[in-house]
Coordinates of C-alpha atoms in Angstrom, one line a residue:
X1 CA 157.2 115.5 93.7
X2 CA 153.8 114.1 94.4
X3 CA 153.3 111.1 96.4
X4 CA 151.0 108.8 98.2
X5 CA 151.0 108.6 101.9
X6 CA 150.7 105.4 104.0
X7 CA 147.1 105.1 104.0
X8 CA 146.9 105.3 100.3
X9 CA 149.6 102.7 99.6
X10 CA 147.5 100.5 101.9
X11 CA 144.6 100.9 100.6
X12 CA 146.1 100.6 96.9
X13 CA 147.9 97.4 97.8
X14 CA 145.0 95.5 99.7
X15 CA 143.0 96.3 96.5
X16 CA 145.4 94.9 94.3
X17 CA 145.7 98.0 92.4
X18 CA 149.1 99.3 93.8
X19 CA 150.9 99.6 89.9
X20 CA 147.7 101.0 88.4
X21 CA 147.7 103.9 91.4
X22 CA 151.7 104.5 90.0
X23 CA 150.2 105.3 86.7
X24 CA 147.6 107.5 88.2
X25 CA 150.0 109.3 90.4
X26 CA 151.0 111.3 86.9
X27 CA 147.5 113.2 87.1
X28 CA 148.3 114.6 90.5
X29 CA 150.1 117.9 90.2
X30 CA 151.5 120.7 92.7
X31 CA 150.5 123.8 90.5
X32 CA 147.3 124.8 88.6
X33 CA 148.3 124.5 84.8
X34 CA 146.6 127.6 82.1
X35 CA 143.7 124.9 80.9
X36 CA 142.2 124.5 84.6
X37 CA 142.8 127.9 85.3
X38 CA 140.5 129.1 82.8
X39 CA 138.1 125.8 84.0
X40 CA 137.8 127.5 87.5
X41 CA 137.4 131.0 86.3
X42 CA 133.7 129.5 84.2
X43 CA 132.9 127.8 87.5
X44 CA 130.0 129.2 89.8
X45 CA 130.4 126.9 92.8
X46 CA 133.0 124.9 94.4
X47 CA 132.6 122.2 97.1
X48 CA 134.9 122.5 100.5
X49 CA 136.2 120.1 103.1
X50 CA 137.3 120.8 106.1
X51 CA 137.3 120.4 109.9
X52 CA 135.5 122.7 112.6
X53 CA 136.5 124.2 115.9
X54 CA 135.5 121.0 117.4
X55 CA 137.5 118.6 114.9
X56 CA 134.4 117.0 113.0
X57 CA 134.8 117.2 109.4
X58 CA 132.1 118.5 107.0
X59 CA 131.9 119.1 103.4
X60 CA 130.0 122.4 102.0
X61 CA 129.5 124.8 99.4
X62 CA 130.4 128.4 98.1
X63 CA 128.7 130.2 95.0
X64 CA 129.6 133.3 92.8
X65 CA 129.0 134.9 89.9
X66 CA 131.4 134.2 86.6
X67 CA 135.0 134.6 88.0
X68 CA 134.5 134.3 91.8
X69 CA 137.4 131.8 91.1
X70 CA 140.5 133.3 90.3
X71 CA 143.8 131.7 89.5
X72 CA 146.5 135.0 90.1
X73 CA 149.8 132.7 89.8
X74 CA 150.1 128.4 89.5
X75 CA 150.3 128.0 93.7
X76 CA 147.3 130.1 94.4
X77 CA 143.6 129.8 94.1
X78 CA 141.2 133.0 95.5
X79 CA 137.5 132.2 96.2
X80 CA 135.4 135.4 96.3
X81 CA 133.1 134.1 98.5
X82 CA 133.1 133.2 102.6
X83 CA 130.5 130.8 103.7
X84 CA 127.8 132.7 105.3
X85 CA 127.1 132.2 109.3
X86 CA 125.7 128.8 110.2
X87 CA 127.5 127.4 107.8
X88 CA 129.6 124.3 109.3
X89 CA 132.7 125.4 108.0
X90 CA 132.2 129.4 108.6
X91 CA 133.7 129.5 112.4
X92 CA 137.3 128.2 110.6
X93 CA 137.1 129.6 107.5
X94 CA 136.2 133.4 108.7
X95 CA 138.4 133.5 111.4
X96 CA 141.9 134.1 109.8
X97 CA 144.4 131.4 110.4
X98 CA 145.3 129.2 107.4
X99 CA 143.4 125.9 107.9
X100 CA 143.5 123.1 105.7
X101 CA 141.3 122.7 102.8
X102 CA 140.1 120.0 99.9
X103 CA 138.2 121.5 97.3
X104 CA 136.6 119.8 94.3
X105 CA 135.2 122.1 91.4
X106 CA 132.5 120.1 89.0
X107 CA 130.9 121.3 85.8
X108 CA 128.4 118.7 85.2
X109 CA 127.2 120.3 81.8
X110 CA 130.1 119.0 80.5
X111 CA 131.0 116.2 83.1
X112 CA 134.4 118.0 83.9
X113 CA 135.6 117.9 87.4
X114 CA 138.9 119.1 89.2
X115 CA 140.6 119.1 92.8
X116 CA 142.8 121.3 94.7
X117 CA 143.8 120.6 97.9
X118 CA 145.8 123.2 100.3
X119 CA 145.9 125.8 103.2
X120 CA 142.9 128.2 103.0
X121 CA 142.8 131.8 105.2
X122 CA 140.3 134.8 104.6
X123 CA 141.6 137.6 102.6
X124 CA 138.8 140.6 102.9
X125 CA 135.6 139.0 101.6
X126 CA 137.0 135.6 100.4
X127 CA 139.3 133.2 100.9
X128 CA 143.1 132.6 99.5
X129 CA 144.1 128.9 99.1
X130 CA 148.2 127.9 98.8
X131 CA 148.2 125.2 96.6
X132 CA 149.3 121.5 97.9
X133 CA 147.9 119.0 95.1
X134 CA 145.7 119.6 92.2
X135 CA 144.3 116.6 91.1
X136 CA 142.8 115.4 87.4
X137 CA 139.6 113.5 87.5
X138 CA 137.3 111.3 85.2
X139 CA 134.3 111.7 84.4
X140 CA 133.1 108.4 85.6
X141 CA 129.4 108.9 87.5
X142 CA 129.2 112.2 87.0
X143 CA 125.5 112.9 86.1
X144 CA 125.1 115.9 83.5
X145 CA 123.1 118.9 84.3
X146 CA 122.9 122.8 83.6
X147 CA 122.7 125.5 86.0
X148 CA 120.8 128.9 86.3
X149 CA 120.3 131.5 88.8
X150 CA 117.2 131.7 91.1
X151 CA 115.1 134.6 90.6
X152 CA 114.3 136.7 93.8
X153 CA 110.9 135.4 94.3
X154 CA 111.6 131.7 93.3
X155 CA 110.6 129.0 95.9
X156 CA 113.5 128.2 97.9
X157 CA 115.2 131.8 98.2
X158 CA 113.4 132.5 101.3
X159 CA 114.9 133.5 104.5
X160 CA 117.9 131.1 105.2
X161 CA 117.2 128.6 108.3
X162 CA 119.5 126.3 109.6
X163 CA 118.1 123.0 111.6
X164 CA 120.5 120.5 113.3
X165 CA 120.3 117.1 114.3
X166 CA 122.2 113.8 115.4
X167 CA 120.3 111.4 113.1
X168 CA 118.3 111.4 109.4
X169 CA 114.4 112.3 110.0
X170 CA 112.3 110.7 107.9
X171 CA 112.1 113.5 104.8
X172 CA 115.8 113.4 105.1
X173 CA 116.3 109.5 104.7
X174 CA 114.1 110.1 101.6
X175 CA 116.7 112.8 100.4
X176 CA 119.5 110.6 100.5
X177 CA 117.8 107.6 99.1
X178 CA 116.8 109.9 95.9
X179 CA 120.2 111.5 96.0
X180 CA 122.5 110.5 92.4
X181 CA 125.3 112.8 93.9
X182 CA 126.9 113.6 97.4
X183 CA 130.3 115.0 98.5
X184 CA 132.6 113.5 100.8
X185 CA 135.4 115.4 102.6
X186 CA 138.0 113.4 104.8
X187 CA 141.2 114.5 106.5
X188 CA 144.6 112.7 106.9
X189 CA 145.9 111.8 110.2
X190 CA 148.2 114.9 109.6
X191 CA 144.8 116.8 109.2
X192 CA 145.0 117.7 105.1
X193 CA 141.8 117.8 104.0
X194 CA 140.6 116.4 100.8
X195 CA 136.9 116.8 99.3
X196 CA 135.6 114.6 96.7
X197 CA 132.7 113.3 94.9
X198 CA 130.3 110.4 94.6
X199 CA 127.7 109.5 92.1
X200 CA 125.2 106.6 91.1
X201 CA 121.8 106.1 90.2
X202 CA 119.4 107.2 92.9
X203 CA 119.4 104.6 95.8
X204 CA 123.3 103.9 95.4
X205 CA 123.3 105.3 98.6
X206 CA 121.4 103.0 101.3
X207 CA 119.8 104.3 104.4
X208 CA 120.4 101.3 106.8
X209 CA 118.9 103.5 110.0
X210 CA 118.9 106.9 110.6
X211 CA 122.4 107.2 111.7
X212 CA 123.9 104.6 109.4
X213 CA 124.3 105.1 105.5
X214 CA 126.5 102.7 103.1
X215 CA 127.4 103.3 99.5
X216 CA 129.4 101.3 97.0
X217 CA 132.8 102.2 96.4
X218 CA 133.2 101.7 92.5
X219 CA 136.0 101.1 90.0
X220 CA 138.2 104.6 89.7
X221 CA 141.7 105.7 89.3
X222 CA 142.8 103.5 92.1
X223 CA 144.4 106.6 93.9
X224 CA 142.3 105.9 96.9
X225 CA 142.5 109.6 97.9
X226 CA 139.2 109.2 100.5
X227 CA 139.7 105.7 101.7
X228 CA 143.6 106.2 102.0
X229 CA 142.3 109.3 104.7
X230 CA 139.6 106.9 106.3
X231 CA 142.3 104.4 106.7
X232 CA 144.1 106.8 108.8
X233 CA 141.3 108.9 110.4
X234 CA 137.9 108.0 110.1
X235 CA 136.2 111.1 110.7
X236 CA 134.1 112.1 107.2
X237 CA 131.4 114.8 106.3
X238 CA 129.1 114.2 103.7
X239 CA 127.1 117.1 101.6
X240 CA 123.9 116.1 99.7
X241 CA 123.0 118.9 97.4
X242 CA 119.4 119.6 96.6
X243 CA 119.9 120.7 92.8
X244 CA 115.7 122.0 92.5
X245 CA 115.8 124.1 95.6
X246 CA 118.8 125.1 96.7
X247 CA 118.8 123.5 100.3
X248 CA 122.0 121.6 101.3
X249 CA 122.1 118.6 103.8
X250 CA 125.5 118.3 105.9
X251 CA 126.3 115.3 107.7
X252 CA 129.7 114.8 109.9
X253 CA 130.9 111.5 111.6
X254 CA 132.9 108.8 111.0
X255 CA 133.2 106.5 108.4
X256 CA 135.4 103.3 107.4
X257 CA 135.6 100.5 104.3
X258 CA 134.1 97.3 104.2
X259 CA 136.2 94.5 102.6
X260 CA 133.8 91.4 102.9
X261 CA 133.2 89.6 100.0
X262 CA 129.6 88.7 100.4
X263 CA 128.0 92.3 101.1
X264 CA 130.3 93.8 98.4
X265 CA 128.5 90.7 95.8
X266 CA 125.4 91.6 96.8
X267 CA 125.7 95.3 95.5
X268 CA 125.9 95.8 91.9
X269 CA 129.3 97.2 90.5
X270 CA 131.0 97.4 93.9
X271 CA 134.7 96.9 94.6
X272 CA 134.2 97.9 98.1
X273 CA 131.6 99.2 100.3
X274 CA 131.9 102.0 102.6
X275 CA 129.8 102.7 105.6
X276 CA 129.4 106.0 107.3
X277 CA 127.9 106.4 110.9
X278 CA 126.3 110.1 111.4
X279 CA 126.9 111.8 114.3
X280 CA 126.0 115.5 113.3
X281 CA 123.3 116.4 111.1
X282 CA 123.0 120.4 109.7
X283 CA 120.0 121.3 107.1
X284 CA 120.2 124.7 105.5
X285 CA 117.5 126.0 103.6
X286 CA 118.3 128.8 100.5
X287 CA 121.7 127.6 101.1
X288 CA 122.4 128.0 97.2
X289 CA 121.1 130.6 94.3
X290 CA 122.0 127.8 91.6
X291 CA 119.1 125.8 90.5
X292 CA 119.7 122.7 88.1
X293 CA 118.0 120.9 85.4
X294 CA 116.9 117.3 85.7
X295 CA 120.0 114.9 85.4
X296 CA 121.1 112.9 82.7
X297 CA 122.6 110.0 84.1
X298 CA 126.1 108.9 83.5
X299 CA 126.4 105.8 81.2
X300 CA 128.8 104.4 83.7
X301 CA 126.4 104.1 86.7
X302 CA 125.7 100.5 87.7
X303 CA 122.2 99.9 88.4
X304 CA 121.4 100.9 92.3
X305 CA 120.9 97.8 94.6

């Protein structure tokens, strides 16, 4: 039976939303219903969160043609792709042994999304995930986009390059400031992984320095799966996709929740704030063959501070 762990419960209580969280618990299941199976089968990509061989948490993505995500039974998801060399989670997801993984599938064109957490292991040229949690999410703060596949000679489809660093360069800082969407990966103190979505109007992520980001935590479902994990384990990873070029900006570091009332009041729509300290940066060109249209911004997005 689905339950919250002690970190999630502690954040729910501090936020004064324990009763709402109890109601939202009905949105967490242990198996994949038929409607979710059909939803996954339509998706050309999925975002993953997990921990690498060195203990760093990262968020990344997998892409594939129609049907590359399959649900052979209600407790299993099969992805017909593996992270390529250079991907921050390639080492643990291609090695063989099962590892905790968080996944979030998003269909921007319909503003639908769902999360699946479990244990992933390599199976041939793909991944097999044994499901622990299936989480229904609302469409708030999700920008509307449609996708297509990039042509072979299109900009951004050249040879894949991987660039590492320990802080954000000027161009990377501009990319983060312009972002309307990113994905955050966390793990509990037991190592159970989760991947989640954050969205808002461009500028909602503040770059306070090359190694410090801040973003608002808006009104949500009161589960606090991300913030609950961070209370127990500060390690976190971020994926900032470039919707136009297919590039991916991966960040790994630590994060904490900011409860200071004065800071929160200065940020439109914020219920809390999250500060992320960057420790590792990996930028990958030609990371995705998908190209997406300009966004239709969610009507729920507060104005960016």
